[in-house]
Coordinates of C-alpha atoms and ligand atoms in Angstrom, one line a residue:
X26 CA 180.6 -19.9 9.9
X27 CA 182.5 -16.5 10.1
X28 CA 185.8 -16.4 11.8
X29 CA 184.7 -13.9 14.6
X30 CA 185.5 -14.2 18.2
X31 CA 183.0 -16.5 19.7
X32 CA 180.5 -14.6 22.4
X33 CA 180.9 -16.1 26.0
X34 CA 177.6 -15.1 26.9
X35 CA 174.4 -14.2 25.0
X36 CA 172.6 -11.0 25.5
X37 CA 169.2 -11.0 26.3
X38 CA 166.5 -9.2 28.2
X39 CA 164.1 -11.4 30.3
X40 CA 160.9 -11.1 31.9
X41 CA 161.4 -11.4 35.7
X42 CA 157.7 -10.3 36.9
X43 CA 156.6 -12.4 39.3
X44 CA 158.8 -15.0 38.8
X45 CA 160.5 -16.7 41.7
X46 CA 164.2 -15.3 42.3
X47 CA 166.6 -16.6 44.9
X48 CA 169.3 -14.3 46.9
X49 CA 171.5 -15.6 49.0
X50 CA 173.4 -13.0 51.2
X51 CA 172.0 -10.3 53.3
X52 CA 174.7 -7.5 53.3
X53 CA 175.5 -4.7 50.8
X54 CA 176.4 -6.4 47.8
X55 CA 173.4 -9.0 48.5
X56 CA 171.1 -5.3 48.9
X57 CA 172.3 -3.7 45.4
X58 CA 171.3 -7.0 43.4
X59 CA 168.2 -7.4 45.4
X60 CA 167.4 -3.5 44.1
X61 CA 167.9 -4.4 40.5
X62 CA 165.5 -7.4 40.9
X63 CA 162.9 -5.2 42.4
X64 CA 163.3 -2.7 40.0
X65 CA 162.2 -6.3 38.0
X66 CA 159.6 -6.7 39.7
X67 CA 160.6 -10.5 40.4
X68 CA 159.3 -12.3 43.8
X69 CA 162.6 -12.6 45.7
X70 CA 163.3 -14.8 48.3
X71 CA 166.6 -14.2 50.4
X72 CA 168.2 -16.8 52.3
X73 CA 171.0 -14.9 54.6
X74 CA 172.0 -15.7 58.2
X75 CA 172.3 -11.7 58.7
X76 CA 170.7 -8.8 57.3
X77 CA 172.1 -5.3 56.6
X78 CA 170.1 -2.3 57.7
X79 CA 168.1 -1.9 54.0
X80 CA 167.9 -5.3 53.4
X81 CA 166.1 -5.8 56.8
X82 CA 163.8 -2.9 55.8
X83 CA 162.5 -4.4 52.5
X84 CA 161.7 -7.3 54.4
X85 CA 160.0 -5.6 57.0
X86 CA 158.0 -3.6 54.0
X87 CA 157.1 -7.2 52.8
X88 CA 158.9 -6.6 49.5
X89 CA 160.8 -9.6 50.0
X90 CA 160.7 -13.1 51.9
X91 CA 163.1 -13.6 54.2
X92 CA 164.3 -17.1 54.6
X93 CA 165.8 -17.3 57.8
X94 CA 167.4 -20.6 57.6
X95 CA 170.6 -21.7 56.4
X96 CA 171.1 -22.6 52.7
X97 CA 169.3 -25.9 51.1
X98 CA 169.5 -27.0 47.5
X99 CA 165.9 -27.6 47.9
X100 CA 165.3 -23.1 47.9
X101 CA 166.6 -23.7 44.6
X102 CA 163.2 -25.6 43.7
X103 CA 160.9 -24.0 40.7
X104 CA 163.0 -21.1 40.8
X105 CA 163.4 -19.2 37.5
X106 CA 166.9 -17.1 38.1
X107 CA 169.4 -17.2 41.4
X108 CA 171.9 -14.9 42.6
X109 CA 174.8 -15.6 45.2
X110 CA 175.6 -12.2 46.8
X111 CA 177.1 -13.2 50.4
X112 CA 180.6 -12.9 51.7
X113 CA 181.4 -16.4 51.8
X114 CA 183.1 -17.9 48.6
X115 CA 182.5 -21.3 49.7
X116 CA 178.8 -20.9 50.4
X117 CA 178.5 -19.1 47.2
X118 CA 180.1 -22.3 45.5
X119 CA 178.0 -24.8 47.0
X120 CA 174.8 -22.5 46.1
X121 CA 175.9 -22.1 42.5
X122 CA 176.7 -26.0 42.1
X123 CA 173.0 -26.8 43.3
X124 CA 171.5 -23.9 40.9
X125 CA 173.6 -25.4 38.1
X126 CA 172.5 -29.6 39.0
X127 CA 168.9 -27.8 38.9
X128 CA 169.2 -25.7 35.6
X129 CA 168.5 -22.7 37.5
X130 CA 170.4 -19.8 35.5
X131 CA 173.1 -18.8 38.3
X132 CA 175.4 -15.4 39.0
X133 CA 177.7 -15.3 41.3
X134 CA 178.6 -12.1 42.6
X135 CA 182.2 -11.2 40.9
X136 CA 182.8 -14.8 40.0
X137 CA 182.2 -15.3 36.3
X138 CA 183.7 -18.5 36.1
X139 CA 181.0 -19.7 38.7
X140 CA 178.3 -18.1 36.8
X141 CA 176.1 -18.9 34.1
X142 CA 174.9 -15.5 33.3
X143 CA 176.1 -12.7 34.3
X144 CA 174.9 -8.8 35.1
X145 CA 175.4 -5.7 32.7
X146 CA 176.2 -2.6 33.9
X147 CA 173.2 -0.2 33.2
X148 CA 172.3 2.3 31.7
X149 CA 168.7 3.5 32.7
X150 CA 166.5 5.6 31.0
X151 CA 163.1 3.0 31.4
X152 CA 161.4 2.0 29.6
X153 CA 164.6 2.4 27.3
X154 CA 167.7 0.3 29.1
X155 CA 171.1 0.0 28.1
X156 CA 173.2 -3.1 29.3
X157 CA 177.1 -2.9 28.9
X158 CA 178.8 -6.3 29.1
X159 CA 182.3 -7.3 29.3
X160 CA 181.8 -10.8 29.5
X161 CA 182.4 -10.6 33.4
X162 CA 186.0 -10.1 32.0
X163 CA 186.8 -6.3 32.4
X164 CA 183.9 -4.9 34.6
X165 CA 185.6 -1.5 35.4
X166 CA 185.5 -0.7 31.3
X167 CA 181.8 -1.9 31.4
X168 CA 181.4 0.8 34.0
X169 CA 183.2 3.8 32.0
X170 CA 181.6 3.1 29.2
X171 CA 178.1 3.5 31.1
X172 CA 179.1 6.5 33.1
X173 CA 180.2 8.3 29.7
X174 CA 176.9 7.3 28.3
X175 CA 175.1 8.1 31.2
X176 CA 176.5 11.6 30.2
X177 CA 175.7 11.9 26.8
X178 CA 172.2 9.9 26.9
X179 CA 169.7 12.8 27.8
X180 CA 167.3 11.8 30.8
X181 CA 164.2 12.2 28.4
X182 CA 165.3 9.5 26.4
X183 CA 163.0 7.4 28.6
X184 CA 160.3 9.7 27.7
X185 CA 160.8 9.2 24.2
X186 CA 161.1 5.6 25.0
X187 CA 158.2 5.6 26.9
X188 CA 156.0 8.0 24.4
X189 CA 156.9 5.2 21.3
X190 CA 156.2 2.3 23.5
X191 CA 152.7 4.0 24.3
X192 CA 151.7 4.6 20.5
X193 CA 153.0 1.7 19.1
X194 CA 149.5 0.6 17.9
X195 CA 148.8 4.1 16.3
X196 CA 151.9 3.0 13.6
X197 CA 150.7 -0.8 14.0
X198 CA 148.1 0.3 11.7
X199 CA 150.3 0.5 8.8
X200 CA 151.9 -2.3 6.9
X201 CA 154.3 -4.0 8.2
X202 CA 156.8 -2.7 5.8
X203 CA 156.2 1.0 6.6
X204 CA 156.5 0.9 10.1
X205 CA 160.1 1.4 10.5
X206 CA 160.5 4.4 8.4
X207 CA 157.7 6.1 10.2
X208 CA 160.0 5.6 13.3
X209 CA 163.1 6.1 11.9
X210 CA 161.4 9.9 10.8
X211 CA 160.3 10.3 13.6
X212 CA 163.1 10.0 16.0
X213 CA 165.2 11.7 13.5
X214 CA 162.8 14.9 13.0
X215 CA 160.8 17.2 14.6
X216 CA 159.0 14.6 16.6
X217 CA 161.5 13.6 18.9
X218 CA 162.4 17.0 19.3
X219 CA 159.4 18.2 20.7
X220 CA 159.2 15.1 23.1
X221 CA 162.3 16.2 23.9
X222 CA 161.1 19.5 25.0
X223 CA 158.3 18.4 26.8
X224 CA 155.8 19.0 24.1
X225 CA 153.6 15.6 24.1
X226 CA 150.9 16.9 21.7
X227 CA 153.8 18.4 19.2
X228 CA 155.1 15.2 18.9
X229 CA 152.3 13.0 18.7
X230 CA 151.1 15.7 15.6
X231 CA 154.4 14.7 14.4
X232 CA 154.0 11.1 15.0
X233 CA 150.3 11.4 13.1
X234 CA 151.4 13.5 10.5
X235 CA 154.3 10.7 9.7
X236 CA 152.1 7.9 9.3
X237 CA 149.5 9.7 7.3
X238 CA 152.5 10.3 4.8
X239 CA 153.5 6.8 4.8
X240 CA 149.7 5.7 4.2
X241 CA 149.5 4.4 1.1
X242 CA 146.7 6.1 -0.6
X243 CA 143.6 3.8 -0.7
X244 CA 140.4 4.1 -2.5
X245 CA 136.6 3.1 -2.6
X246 CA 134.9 2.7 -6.1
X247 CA 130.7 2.8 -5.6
X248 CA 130.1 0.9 -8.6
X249 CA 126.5 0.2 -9.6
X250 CA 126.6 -3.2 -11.0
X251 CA 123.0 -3.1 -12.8
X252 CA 119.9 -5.3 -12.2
X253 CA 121.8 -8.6 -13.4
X254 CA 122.6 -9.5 -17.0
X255 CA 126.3 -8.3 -17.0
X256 CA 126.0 -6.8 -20.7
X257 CA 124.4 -3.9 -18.5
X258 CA 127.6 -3.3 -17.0
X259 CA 129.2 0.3 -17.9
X260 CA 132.6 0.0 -19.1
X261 CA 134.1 2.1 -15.9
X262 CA 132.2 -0.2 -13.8
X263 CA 134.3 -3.2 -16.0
X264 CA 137.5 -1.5 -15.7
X265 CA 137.4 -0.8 -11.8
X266 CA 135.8 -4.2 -11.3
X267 CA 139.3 -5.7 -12.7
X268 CA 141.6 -3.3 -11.3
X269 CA 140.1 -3.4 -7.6
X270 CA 142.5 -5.6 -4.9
X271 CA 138.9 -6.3 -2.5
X272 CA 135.4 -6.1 -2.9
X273 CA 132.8 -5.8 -0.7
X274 CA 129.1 -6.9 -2.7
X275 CA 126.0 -8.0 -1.7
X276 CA 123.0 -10.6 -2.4
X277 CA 121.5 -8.5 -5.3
X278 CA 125.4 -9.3 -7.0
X279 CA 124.7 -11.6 -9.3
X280 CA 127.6 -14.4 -10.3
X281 CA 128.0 -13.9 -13.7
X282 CA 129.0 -10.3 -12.8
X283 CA 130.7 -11.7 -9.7
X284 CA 132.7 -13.7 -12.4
X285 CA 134.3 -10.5 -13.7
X286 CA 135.4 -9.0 -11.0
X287 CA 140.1 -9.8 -10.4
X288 CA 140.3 -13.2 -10.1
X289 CA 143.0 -12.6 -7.1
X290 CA 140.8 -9.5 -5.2
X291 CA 139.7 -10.6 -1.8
X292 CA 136.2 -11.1 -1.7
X293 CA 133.7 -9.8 1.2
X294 CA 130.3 -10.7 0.8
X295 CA 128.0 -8.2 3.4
X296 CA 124.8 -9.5 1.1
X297 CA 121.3 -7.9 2.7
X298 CA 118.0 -9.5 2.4
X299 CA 114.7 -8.6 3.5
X300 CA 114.9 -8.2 7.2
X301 CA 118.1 -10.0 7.3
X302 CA 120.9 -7.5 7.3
X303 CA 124.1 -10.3 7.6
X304 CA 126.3 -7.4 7.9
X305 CA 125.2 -3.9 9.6
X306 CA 125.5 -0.9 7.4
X307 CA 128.0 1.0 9.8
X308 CA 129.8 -2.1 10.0
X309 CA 130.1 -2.0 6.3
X310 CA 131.0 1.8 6.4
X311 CA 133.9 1.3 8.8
X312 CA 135.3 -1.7 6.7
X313 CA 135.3 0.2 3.7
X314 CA 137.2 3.0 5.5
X315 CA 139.2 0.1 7.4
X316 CA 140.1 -1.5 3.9
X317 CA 140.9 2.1 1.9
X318 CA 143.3 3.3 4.9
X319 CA 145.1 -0.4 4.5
X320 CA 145.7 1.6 1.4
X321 CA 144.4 -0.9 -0.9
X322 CA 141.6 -0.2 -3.8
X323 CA 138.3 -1.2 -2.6
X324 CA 135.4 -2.1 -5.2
X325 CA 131.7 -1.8 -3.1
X326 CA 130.1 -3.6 -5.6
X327 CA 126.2 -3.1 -5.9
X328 CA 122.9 -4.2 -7.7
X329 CA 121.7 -1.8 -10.0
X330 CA 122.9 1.8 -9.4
X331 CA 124.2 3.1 -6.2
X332 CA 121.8 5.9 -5.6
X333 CA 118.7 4.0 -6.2
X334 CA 117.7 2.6 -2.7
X335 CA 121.1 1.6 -2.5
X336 CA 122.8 3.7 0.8
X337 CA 125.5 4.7 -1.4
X338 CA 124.7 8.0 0.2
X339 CA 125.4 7.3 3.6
X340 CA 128.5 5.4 2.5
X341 CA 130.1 7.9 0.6
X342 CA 129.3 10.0 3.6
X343 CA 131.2 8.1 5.9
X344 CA 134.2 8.2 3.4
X345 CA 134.1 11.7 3.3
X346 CA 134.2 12.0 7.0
X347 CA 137.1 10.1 7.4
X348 CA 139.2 11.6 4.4
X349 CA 139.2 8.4 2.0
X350 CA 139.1 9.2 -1.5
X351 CA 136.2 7.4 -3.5
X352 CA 134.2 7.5 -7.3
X353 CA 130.8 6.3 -7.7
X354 CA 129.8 4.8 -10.9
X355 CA 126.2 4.6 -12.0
X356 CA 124.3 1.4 -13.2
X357 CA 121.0 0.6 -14.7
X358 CA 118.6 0.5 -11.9
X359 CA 116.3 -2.2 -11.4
X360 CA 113.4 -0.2 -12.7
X361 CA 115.2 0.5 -16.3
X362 CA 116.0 -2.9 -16.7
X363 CA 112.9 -4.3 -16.0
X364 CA 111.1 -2.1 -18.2
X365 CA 113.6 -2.3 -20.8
X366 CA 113.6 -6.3 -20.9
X367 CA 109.9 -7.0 -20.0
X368 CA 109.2 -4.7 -22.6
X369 CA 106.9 -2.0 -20.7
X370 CA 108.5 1.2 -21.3
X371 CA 108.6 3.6 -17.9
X372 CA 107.0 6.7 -19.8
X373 CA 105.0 7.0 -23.1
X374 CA 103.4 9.9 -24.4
X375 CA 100.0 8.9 -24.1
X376 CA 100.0 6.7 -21.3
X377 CA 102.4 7.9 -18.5
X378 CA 104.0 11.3 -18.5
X379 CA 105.8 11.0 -15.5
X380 CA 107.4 8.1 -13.5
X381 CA 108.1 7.7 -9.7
X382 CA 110.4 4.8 -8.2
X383 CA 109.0 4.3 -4.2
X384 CA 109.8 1.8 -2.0
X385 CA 107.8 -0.5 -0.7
X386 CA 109.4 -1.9 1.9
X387 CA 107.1 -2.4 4.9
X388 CA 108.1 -0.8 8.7
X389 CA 109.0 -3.3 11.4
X390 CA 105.0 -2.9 12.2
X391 CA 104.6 -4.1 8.7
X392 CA 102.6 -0.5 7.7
X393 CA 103.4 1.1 4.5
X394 CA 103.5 5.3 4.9
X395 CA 103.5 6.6 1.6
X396 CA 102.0 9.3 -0.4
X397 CA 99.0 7.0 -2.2
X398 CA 96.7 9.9 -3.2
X399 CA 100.1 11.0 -5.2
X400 CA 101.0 7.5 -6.5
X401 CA 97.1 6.8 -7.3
X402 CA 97.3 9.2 -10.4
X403 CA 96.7 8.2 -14.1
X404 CA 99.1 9.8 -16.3
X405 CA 102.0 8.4 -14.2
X406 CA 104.3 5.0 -13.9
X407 CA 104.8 3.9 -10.3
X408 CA 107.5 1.3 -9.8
X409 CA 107.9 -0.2 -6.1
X410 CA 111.5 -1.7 -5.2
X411 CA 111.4 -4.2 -2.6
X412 CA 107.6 -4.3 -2.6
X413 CA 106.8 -8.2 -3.0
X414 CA 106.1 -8.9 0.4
X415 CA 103.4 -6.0 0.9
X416 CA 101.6 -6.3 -2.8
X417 CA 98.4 -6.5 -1.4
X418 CA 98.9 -3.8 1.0
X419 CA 99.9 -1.6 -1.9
X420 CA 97.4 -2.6 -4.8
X421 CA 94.8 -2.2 -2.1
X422 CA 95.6 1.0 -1.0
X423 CA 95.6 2.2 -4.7
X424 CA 92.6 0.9 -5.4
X425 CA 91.3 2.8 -2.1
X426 CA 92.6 5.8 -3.0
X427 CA 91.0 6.2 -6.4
X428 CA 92.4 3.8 -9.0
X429 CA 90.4 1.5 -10.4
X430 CA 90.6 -2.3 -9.9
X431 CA 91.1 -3.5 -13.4
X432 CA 94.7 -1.0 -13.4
X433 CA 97.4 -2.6 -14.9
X434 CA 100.1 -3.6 -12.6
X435 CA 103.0 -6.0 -13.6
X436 CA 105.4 -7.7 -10.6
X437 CA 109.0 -8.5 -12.9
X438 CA 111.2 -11.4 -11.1
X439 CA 115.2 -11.5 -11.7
X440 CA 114.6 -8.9 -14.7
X441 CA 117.1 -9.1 -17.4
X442 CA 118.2 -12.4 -16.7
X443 CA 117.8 -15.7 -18.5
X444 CA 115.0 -16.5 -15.6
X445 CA 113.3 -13.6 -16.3
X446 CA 109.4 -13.6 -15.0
X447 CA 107.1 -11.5 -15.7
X448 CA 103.4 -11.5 -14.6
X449 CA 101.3 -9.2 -15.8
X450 CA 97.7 -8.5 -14.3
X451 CA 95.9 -5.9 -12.4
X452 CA 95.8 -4.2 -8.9
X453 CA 92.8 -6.2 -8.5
X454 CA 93.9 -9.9 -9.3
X455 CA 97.8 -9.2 -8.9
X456 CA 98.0 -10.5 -5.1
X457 CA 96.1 -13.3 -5.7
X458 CA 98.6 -15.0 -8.7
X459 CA 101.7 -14.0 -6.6
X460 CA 102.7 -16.2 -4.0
X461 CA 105.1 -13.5 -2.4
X462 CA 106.7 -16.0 0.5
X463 CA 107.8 -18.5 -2.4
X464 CA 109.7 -15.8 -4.4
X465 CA 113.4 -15.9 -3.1
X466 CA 114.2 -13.5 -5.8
X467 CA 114.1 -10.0 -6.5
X468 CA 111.2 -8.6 -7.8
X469 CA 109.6 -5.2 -9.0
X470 CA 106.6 -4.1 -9.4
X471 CA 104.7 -1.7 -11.7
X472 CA 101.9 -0.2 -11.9
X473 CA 100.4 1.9 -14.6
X474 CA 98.8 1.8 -18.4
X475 CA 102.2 1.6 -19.7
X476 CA 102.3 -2.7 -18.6
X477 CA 99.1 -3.1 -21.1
X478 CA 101.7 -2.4 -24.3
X479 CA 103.5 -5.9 -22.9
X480 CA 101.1 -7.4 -25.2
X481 CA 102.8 -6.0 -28.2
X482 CA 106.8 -4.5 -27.3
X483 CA 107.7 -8.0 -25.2
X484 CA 111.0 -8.7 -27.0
X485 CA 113.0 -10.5 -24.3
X486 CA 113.0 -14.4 -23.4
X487 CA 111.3 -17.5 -23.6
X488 CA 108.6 -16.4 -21.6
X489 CA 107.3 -13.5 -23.4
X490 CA 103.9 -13.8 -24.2
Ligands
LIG22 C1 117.7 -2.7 -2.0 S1 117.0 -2.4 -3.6 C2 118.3 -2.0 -4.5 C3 118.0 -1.4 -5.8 C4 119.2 -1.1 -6.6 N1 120.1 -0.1 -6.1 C5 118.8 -0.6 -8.0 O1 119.1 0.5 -8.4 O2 118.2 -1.4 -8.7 C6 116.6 -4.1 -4.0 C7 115.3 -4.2 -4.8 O3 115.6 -3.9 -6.2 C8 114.8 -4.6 -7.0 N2 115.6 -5.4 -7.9 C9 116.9 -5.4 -8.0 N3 117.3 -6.2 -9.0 C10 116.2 -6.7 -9.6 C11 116.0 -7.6 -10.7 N4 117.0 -8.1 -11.4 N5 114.7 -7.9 -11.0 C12 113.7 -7.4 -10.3 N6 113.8 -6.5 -9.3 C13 115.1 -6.2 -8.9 C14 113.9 -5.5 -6.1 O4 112.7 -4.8 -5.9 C15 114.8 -5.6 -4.9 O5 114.0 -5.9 -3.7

């Protein structure tokens, strides 16, 4: 323990709304305490034989309740704070000995032995106020020292007051560990000033322009994390992956790549499925922006590349909008890795001279609008991301639109990983070895004379053929 002066009292501010106050005394001293508890908002009753001329009015105004009864211990009852204010020390003893038997915090009016608290003098400027104590001891210096303050405390302190108790939650937003200096700048700088001069919008530019400084500088890494066998990985995609403090990834994630990502990152998962989006894609774009202005370094990690049928677009876009710095890193789309690993390359100089990725992802009426007179061409590979559940919808409508039925078409499950499928057929018999609702997995399909040199390039797995 140090060797300074004990304190006689402690200094605290409390919360008098609504809470039940007892006065006793109805005259002038009685009417400046019952002001001050107004001012508190606090439910006063007044117990006084007599009331003074403003007293009587603030009873009439129903601002307080009169009790027009002599003193009883019971008043005392439930009651949070009581004040003795009347003209007759004895009463005022006898009303301070009940408060005390009761635990009821007690002031009597210039008697700070009687007391157990006892009242500042004040210097207002609200929200902002400034109590002066002297321990009940030397009240008259309590009261110089406010009236010089009074002086030199400029009026529209309690604007400023007022103006940082209203933002608060705009500098809430940063760390906890920031928050002070953006305060401390701001009442020291041009901020304050302009308050000062009446100009709110000046300072709250001043306010904005302070915590965007103090932001620590997040930012969002779109990293393409390819179809699944984590060789595929690029090594940017590695070195973010390790470097990131969260990460946001979804279903298509596999966990051996899951595996690599900093063991201590925070890990979000907002995976989609078919017609089961667990996390909604603005919801996902405002907690990337959420997570980067946190100022940390956000990995949004996703199956095969990011542009692909991916949204990385509308991501980044959101980003953009909002300021946050961001990199997007390729990786080996679905359709490359398939190919590659089931051994069907995507273009060949006799077979296919051009190559078009489509989705075939159904509407919520379960049609298909696509382009088929373009995708029923020889000459060309079509692959179709997310197409399982409408293969026969699509191999029909090939076949409808000029291709014939015996067209090679090959569906790929989990390409590139150690439970690699492949099943290679035609448009005609495809839909009929597929059992689509079974397959939990992801799965590609595609279509075009290139699947028929399977037979020979297979190089990958177990299963080749
Ligand atoms: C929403 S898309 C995402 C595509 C991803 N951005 C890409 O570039 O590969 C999901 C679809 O990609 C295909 N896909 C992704 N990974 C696959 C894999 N390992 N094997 C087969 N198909 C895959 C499936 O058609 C799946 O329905």
């Amino acid at each position: 323990m140090s060797d300074e002066a004990p304190w006689p009292y402690f200094p605290v501010f409390l919360r008098l709304q609504a809470e039940p106050v007892l006065l006793l005394g109805g005259g002038e001293v009685a009417a400046r305490k019952l002001r001050l508890l107004l001012r508190a908002q606090a439910q006063v009753r007044l117990v006084a034989r007599a009331l003074n001329e403003e007293v009587a009015a603030l009873v009439a105004a129903d601002r307080v309740r009169h009790l027009a009864a002599e003193f009883e211990p019971a008043q005392l009852d439930g009651c949070t704070l009581a004040v003795a204010a009347s003209d007759d020390a004895g009463l005022n003893a006898r009303f301070a000995a009940a408060a005390r038997e009761r635990r009821v915090p007690v002031n009597v009016v210039d008697d700070a032995a009687a007391s157990s608290f006892v009242m500042p003098a004040i210097v207002d400027r609200s929200p902002l106020l400034l109590a002066i104590g002297s321990g009940g001891g030397a009240p008259v210096l309590a009261r110089r020292l406010r009236e010089r303050l009074e002086a030199q405390i400029p009026a529209a302190y309690g604007r400023l007051a007022a103006f940082m108790q209203t933002h608060r939650a705009r500098v809430k937003t940063l760390e906890q560990s920031l928050r002070r200096g953006v305060w401390e700048r701001f009442v020291d700088g041009a901020g304050a000033e302009a308050l000062l001069r009446g100009n709110e919008a000046g300072a709250l530019a001043e306010l904005d322009a302070a915590i965007a400084q103090a932001r620590p500088k997040g930012e969002v890494y779109l990293v393409g994390a390819g179809p699944g066998d984590p060789d595929l990985l690029t090594f940017r995609a590695l070195r973010l992956m390790q470097q990131c403090d969260v990460v946001l990834y979804d279903r298509l994630v596999s966990d051996a790549i899951m595996e690599l990502v900093r063991r201590d990152a925070t890990r979000i998962f907002v995976g989609k499925s078919r017609n089961l989006h667990t996390v909604p894609q603005d919801e996902i774009n405002a907690e990337l922006v959420r997570q980067a202005q946190a100022g940390r370094r956000v990995l949004r990690l996703k199956g095969g590349d990011p542009f692909i049928f991916g949204r990385g677009g509308e991501e980044i876009e959101t980003l953009m909008a909002h300021g946050v710095a961001f990199q997007v890193v390729p990786g080996v789309t679905a359709a490359s890795g398939c190919a590659a690993y089931a051994g069907i390359p995507l273009t060949h100089r006799d077979y296919a001279q051009s190559c078009v990725f489509v989705t075939g992802h159904a509407r919520k009426d379960g049609q298909l609008e696509l382009h088929w007179d373009q995708l029923a061409r020889r000459g060309q590979t079509v692959v179709f991301y997310m197409g399982l559940q409408t293969l026969g919808l699509i191999c029909q409508q090939l076949i409808a639109h000029g291709l014939p039925g015996d067209w090679p078409a090959a569906v790929v499950i989990d390409g590139t990983t150690a439970q690699q499928q492949v099943i290679a057929s035609t448009l005609a018999e495809l839909p009929a070895q597929i059992d689509a609702g079974s397959i939990k997995r992801p799965a590609l399909l595609m279509v075009g004379e290139v699947v028929r040199l399977r037979a020979k390039l297979a190089w990958f797995g177990a299963r080749a053929p």
